[in-house]
mmCIF file of C-alpha atoms in Angstrom:
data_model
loop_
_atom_site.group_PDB
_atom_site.id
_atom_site.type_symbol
_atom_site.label_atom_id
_atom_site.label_comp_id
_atom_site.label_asym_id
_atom_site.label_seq_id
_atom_site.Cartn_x
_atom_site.Cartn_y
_atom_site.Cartn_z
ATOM 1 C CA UNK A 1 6.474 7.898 -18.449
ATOM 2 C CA UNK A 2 5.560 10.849 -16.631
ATOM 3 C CA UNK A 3 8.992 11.783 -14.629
ATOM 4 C CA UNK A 4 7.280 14.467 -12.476
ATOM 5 C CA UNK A 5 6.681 13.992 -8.785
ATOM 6 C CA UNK A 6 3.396 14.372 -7.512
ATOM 7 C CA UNK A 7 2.206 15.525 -4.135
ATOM 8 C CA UNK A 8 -0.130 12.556 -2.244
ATOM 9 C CA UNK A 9 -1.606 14.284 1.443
ATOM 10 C CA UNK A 10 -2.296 10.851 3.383
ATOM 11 C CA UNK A 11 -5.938 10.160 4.324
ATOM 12 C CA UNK A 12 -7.764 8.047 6.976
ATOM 13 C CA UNK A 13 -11.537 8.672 6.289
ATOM 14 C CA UNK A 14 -14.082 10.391 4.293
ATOM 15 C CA UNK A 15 -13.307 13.764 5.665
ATOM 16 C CA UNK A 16 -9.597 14.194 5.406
ATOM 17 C CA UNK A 17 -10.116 12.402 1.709
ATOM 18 C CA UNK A 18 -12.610 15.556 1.154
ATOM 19 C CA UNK A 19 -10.120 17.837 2.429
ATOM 20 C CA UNK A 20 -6.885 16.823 0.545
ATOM 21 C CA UNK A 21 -9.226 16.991 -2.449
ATOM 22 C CA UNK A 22 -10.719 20.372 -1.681
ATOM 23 C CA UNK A 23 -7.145 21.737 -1.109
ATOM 24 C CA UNK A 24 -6.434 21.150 -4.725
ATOM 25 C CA UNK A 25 -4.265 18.050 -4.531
ATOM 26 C CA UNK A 26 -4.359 15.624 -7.678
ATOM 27 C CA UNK A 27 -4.400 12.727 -5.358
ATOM 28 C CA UNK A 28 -4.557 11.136 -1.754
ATOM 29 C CA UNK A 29 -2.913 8.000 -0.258
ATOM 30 C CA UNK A 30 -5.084 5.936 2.262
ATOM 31 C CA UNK A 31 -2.504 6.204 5.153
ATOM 32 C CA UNK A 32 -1.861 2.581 7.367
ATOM 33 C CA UNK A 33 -0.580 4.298 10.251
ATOM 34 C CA UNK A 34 -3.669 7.150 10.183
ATOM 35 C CA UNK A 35 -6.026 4.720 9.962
ATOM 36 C CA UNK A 36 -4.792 2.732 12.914
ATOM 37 C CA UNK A 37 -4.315 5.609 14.700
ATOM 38 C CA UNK A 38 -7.815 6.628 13.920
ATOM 39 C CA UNK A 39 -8.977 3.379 15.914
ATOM 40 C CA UNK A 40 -6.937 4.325 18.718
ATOM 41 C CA UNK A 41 -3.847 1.541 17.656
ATOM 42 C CA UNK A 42 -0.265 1.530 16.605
ATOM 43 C CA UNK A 43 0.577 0.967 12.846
ATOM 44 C CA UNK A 44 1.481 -3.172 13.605
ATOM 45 C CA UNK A 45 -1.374 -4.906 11.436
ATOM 46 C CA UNK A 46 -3.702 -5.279 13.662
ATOM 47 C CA UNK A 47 -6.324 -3.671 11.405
ATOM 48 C CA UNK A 48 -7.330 -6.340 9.124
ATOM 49 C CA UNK A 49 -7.943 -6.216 5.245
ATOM 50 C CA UNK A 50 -11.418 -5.971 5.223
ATOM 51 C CA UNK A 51 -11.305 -3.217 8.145
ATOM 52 C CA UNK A 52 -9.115 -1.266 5.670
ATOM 53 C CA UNK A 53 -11.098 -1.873 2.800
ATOM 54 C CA UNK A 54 -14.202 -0.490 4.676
ATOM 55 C CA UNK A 55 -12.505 2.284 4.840
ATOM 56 C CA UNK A 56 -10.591 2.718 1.546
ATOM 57 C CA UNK A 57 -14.928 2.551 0.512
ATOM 58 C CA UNK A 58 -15.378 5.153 2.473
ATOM 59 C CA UNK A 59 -12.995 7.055 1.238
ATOM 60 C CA UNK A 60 -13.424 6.790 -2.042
ATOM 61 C CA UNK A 61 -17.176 7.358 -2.048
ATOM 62 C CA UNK A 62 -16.644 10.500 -0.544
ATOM 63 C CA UNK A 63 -14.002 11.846 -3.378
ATOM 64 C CA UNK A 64 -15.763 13.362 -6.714
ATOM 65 C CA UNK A 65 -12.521 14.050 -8.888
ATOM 66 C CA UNK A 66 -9.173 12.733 -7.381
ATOM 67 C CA UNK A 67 -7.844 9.026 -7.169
ATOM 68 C CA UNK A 68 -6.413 7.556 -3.668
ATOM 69 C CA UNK A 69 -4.046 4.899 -3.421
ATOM 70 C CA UNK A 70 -4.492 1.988 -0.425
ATOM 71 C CA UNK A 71 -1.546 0.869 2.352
ATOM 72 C CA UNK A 72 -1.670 -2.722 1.661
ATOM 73 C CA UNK A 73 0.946 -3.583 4.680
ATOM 74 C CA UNK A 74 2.437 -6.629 3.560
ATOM 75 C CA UNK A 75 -0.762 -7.776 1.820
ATOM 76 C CA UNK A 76 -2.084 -9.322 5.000
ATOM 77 C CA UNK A 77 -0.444 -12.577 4.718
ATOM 78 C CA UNK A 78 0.687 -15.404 2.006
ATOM 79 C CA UNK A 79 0.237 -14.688 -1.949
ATOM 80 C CA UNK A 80 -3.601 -15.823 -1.816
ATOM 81 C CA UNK A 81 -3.643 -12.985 1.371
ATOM 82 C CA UNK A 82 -2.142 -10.544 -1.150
ATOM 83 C CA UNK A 83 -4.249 -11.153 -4.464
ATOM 84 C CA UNK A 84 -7.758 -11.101 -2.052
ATOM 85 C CA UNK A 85 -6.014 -7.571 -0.611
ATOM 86 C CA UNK A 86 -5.837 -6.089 -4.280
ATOM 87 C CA UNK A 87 -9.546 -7.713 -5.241
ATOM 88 C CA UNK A 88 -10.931 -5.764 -2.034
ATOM 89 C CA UNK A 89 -8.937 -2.532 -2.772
ATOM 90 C CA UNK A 90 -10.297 -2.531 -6.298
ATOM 91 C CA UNK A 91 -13.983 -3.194 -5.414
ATOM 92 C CA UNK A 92 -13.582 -0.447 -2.455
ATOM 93 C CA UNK A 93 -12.574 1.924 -5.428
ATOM 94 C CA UNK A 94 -9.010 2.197 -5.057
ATOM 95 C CA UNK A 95 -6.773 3.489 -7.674
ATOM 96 C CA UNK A 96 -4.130 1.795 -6.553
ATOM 97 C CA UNK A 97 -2.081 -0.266 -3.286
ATOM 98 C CA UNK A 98 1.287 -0.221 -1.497
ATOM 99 C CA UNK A 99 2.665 -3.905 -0.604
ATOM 100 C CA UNK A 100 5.638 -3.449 1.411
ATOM 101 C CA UNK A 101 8.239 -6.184 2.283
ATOM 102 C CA UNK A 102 8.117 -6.166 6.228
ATOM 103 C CA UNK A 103 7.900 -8.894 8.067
ATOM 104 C CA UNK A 104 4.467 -9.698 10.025
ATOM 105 C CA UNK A 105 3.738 -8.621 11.995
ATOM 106 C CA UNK A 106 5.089 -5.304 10.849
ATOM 107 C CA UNK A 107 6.409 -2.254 12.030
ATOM 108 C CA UNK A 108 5.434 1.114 11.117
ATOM 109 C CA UNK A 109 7.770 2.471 8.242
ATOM 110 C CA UNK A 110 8.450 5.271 10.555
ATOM 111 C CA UNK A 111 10.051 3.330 13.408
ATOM 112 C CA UNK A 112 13.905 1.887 13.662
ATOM 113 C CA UNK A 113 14.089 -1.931 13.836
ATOM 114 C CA UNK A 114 12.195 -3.004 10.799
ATOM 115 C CA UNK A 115 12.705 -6.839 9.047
ATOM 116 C CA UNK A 116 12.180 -7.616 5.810
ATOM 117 C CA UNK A 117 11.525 -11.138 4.130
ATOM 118 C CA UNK A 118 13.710 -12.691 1.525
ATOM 119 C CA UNK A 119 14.117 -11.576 -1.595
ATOM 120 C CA UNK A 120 11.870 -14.182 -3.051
ATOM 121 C CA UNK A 121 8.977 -14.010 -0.497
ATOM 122 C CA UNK A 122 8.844 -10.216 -1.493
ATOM 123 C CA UNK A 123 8.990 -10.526 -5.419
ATOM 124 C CA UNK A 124 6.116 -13.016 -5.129
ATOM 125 C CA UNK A 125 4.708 -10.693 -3.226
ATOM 126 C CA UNK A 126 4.699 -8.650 -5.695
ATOM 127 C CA UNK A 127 4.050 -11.539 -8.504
ATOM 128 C CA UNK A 128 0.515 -12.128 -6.325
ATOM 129 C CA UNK A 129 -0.313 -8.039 -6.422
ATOM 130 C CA UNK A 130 0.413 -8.295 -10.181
ATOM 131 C CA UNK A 131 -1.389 -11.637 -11.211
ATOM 132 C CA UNK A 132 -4.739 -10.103 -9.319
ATOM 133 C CA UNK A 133 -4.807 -6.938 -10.930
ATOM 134 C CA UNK A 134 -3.791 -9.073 -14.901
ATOM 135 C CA UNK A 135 -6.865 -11.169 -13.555
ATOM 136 C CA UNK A 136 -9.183 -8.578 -12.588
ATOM 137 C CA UNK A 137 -8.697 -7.161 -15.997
ATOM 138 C CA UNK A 138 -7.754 -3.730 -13.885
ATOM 139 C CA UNK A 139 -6.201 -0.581 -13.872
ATOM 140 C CA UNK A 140 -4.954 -0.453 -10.537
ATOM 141 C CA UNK A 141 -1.331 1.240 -10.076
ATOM 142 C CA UNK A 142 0.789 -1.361 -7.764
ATOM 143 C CA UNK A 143 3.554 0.549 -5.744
ATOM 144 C CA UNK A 144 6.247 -1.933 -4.594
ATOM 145 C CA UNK A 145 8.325 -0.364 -0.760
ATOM 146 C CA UNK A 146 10.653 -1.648 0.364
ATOM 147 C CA UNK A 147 12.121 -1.533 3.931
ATOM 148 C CA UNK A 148 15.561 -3.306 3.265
ATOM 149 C CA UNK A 149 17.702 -0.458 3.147
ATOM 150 C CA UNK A 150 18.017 -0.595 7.171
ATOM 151 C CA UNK A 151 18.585 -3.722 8.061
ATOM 152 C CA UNK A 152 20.273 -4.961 4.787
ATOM 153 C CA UNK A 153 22.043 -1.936 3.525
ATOM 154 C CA UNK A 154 21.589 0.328 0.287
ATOM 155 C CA UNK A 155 22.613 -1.999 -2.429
ATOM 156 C CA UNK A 156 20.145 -4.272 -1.167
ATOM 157 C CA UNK A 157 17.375 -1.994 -0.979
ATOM 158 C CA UNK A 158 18.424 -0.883 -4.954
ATOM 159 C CA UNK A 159 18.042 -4.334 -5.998
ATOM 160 C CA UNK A 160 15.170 -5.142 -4.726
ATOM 161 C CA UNK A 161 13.693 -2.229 -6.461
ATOM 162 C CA UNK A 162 14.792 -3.308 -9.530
ATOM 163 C CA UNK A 163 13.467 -6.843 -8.934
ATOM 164 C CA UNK A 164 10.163 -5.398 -8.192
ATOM 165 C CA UNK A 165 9.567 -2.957 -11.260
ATOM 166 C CA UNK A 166 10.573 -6.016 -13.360
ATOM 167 C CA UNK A 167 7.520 -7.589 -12.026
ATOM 168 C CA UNK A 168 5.756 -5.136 -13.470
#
C-alpha cells in the first residue's frame, strides 16, 4: 500500500507512449479524449472497444519498460460490454483500465453537464471489471471514476468511492 502519487503523461499512440517513456515517466495512461481527438472526434464514445484496443496494442508494443493504463469509458455498454472491454485491454497488453460511471453516451470528464447511472448500475460495473480480471487469472489494476460529484454532490461522489474499492 504504496501511498505515493505517481505521475501518468496521457498517451494516444505509439509515439507519444515512446515519448512519455523516454522522458523518464514510470507510467502512461491511454487517454479517451486523445485518442478521439486523434481521429478527428469529440470524447462521446463514438470510438468503439475494439478501435481502442487497436490502439492500447499499439501502444503497448511500442513501450520496452513502463506499464500504460486503458480509458475504458463506461465499459462500452452492459456488464457482458464491460468484462469483453477488460478481456481486450488485457490481450492488447494493458496494465490496467478506467471504467467510469457516465451515462452513454458519455461526456468527456472535462466538460460541465455530466450524468451518472445509479449507484447499482455503477458497482456492477465495477463487479463485471472485477469478475473478468478474477477470471482471466490477471494482474490488471482496475481504477473505478466517478463523475457524481457534479450532478449529485460530494457526499455522493465519497460514497460511491467507497462502494467501488469494496469491490475490489
Amino acid at each position: 500500500n504504496n501511498s505515493s502519487l505517481a505521475v501518468m503523461p496521457c498517451c494516444y499512440d505509439g509515439l507519444s507512449a515512446k515519448l512519455v517513456e523516454a522522458a523518464g515517466f514510470k507510467l502512461t495512461f491511454m487517454s479517451g479524449f486523445a485518442v478521439s481527438a486523434a481521429y478527428g472526434l469529440p470524447d462521446t464514445g463514438l470510438l468503439s472497444v475494439t478501435e481502442m484496443a487497436y490502439q492500447a496494442n499499439m501502444i503497448c508494443n511500442a513501450l520496452r519498460y513502463i506499464p500504460c493504463i486503458g480509458d475504458g469509458d463506461t465499459g462500452y455498454g452492459n456488464v457482458a460490454n464491460v468484462k469483453r472491454t477488460v478481456r481486450q485491454y488485457i490481450n492488447a497488453g494493458l496494465s490496467g483500465i478506467m471504467i467510469e460511471d457516465q451515462v452513454s453516451p458519455k461526456r468527456c470528464g472535462h466538460t460541465k453537464g455530466k450524468q451518472v447511472v445509479g449507484r447499482e448500475e455503477a458497482c456492477a460495473r465495477i463487479r463485471a471489471a472485477v469478475d473478468a480480471r478474477q477470471e482471466g487469472g490477471e494482474d490488471l489494476v482496475i481504477l473505478a471514476r466517478t463523475d457524481a460529484r457534479g450532478p449529485l454532490g460530494l457526499e455522493e461522489a465519497l460514497e460511491r468511492c467507497r462502494l467501488f474499492r469494496a469491490l475490489g
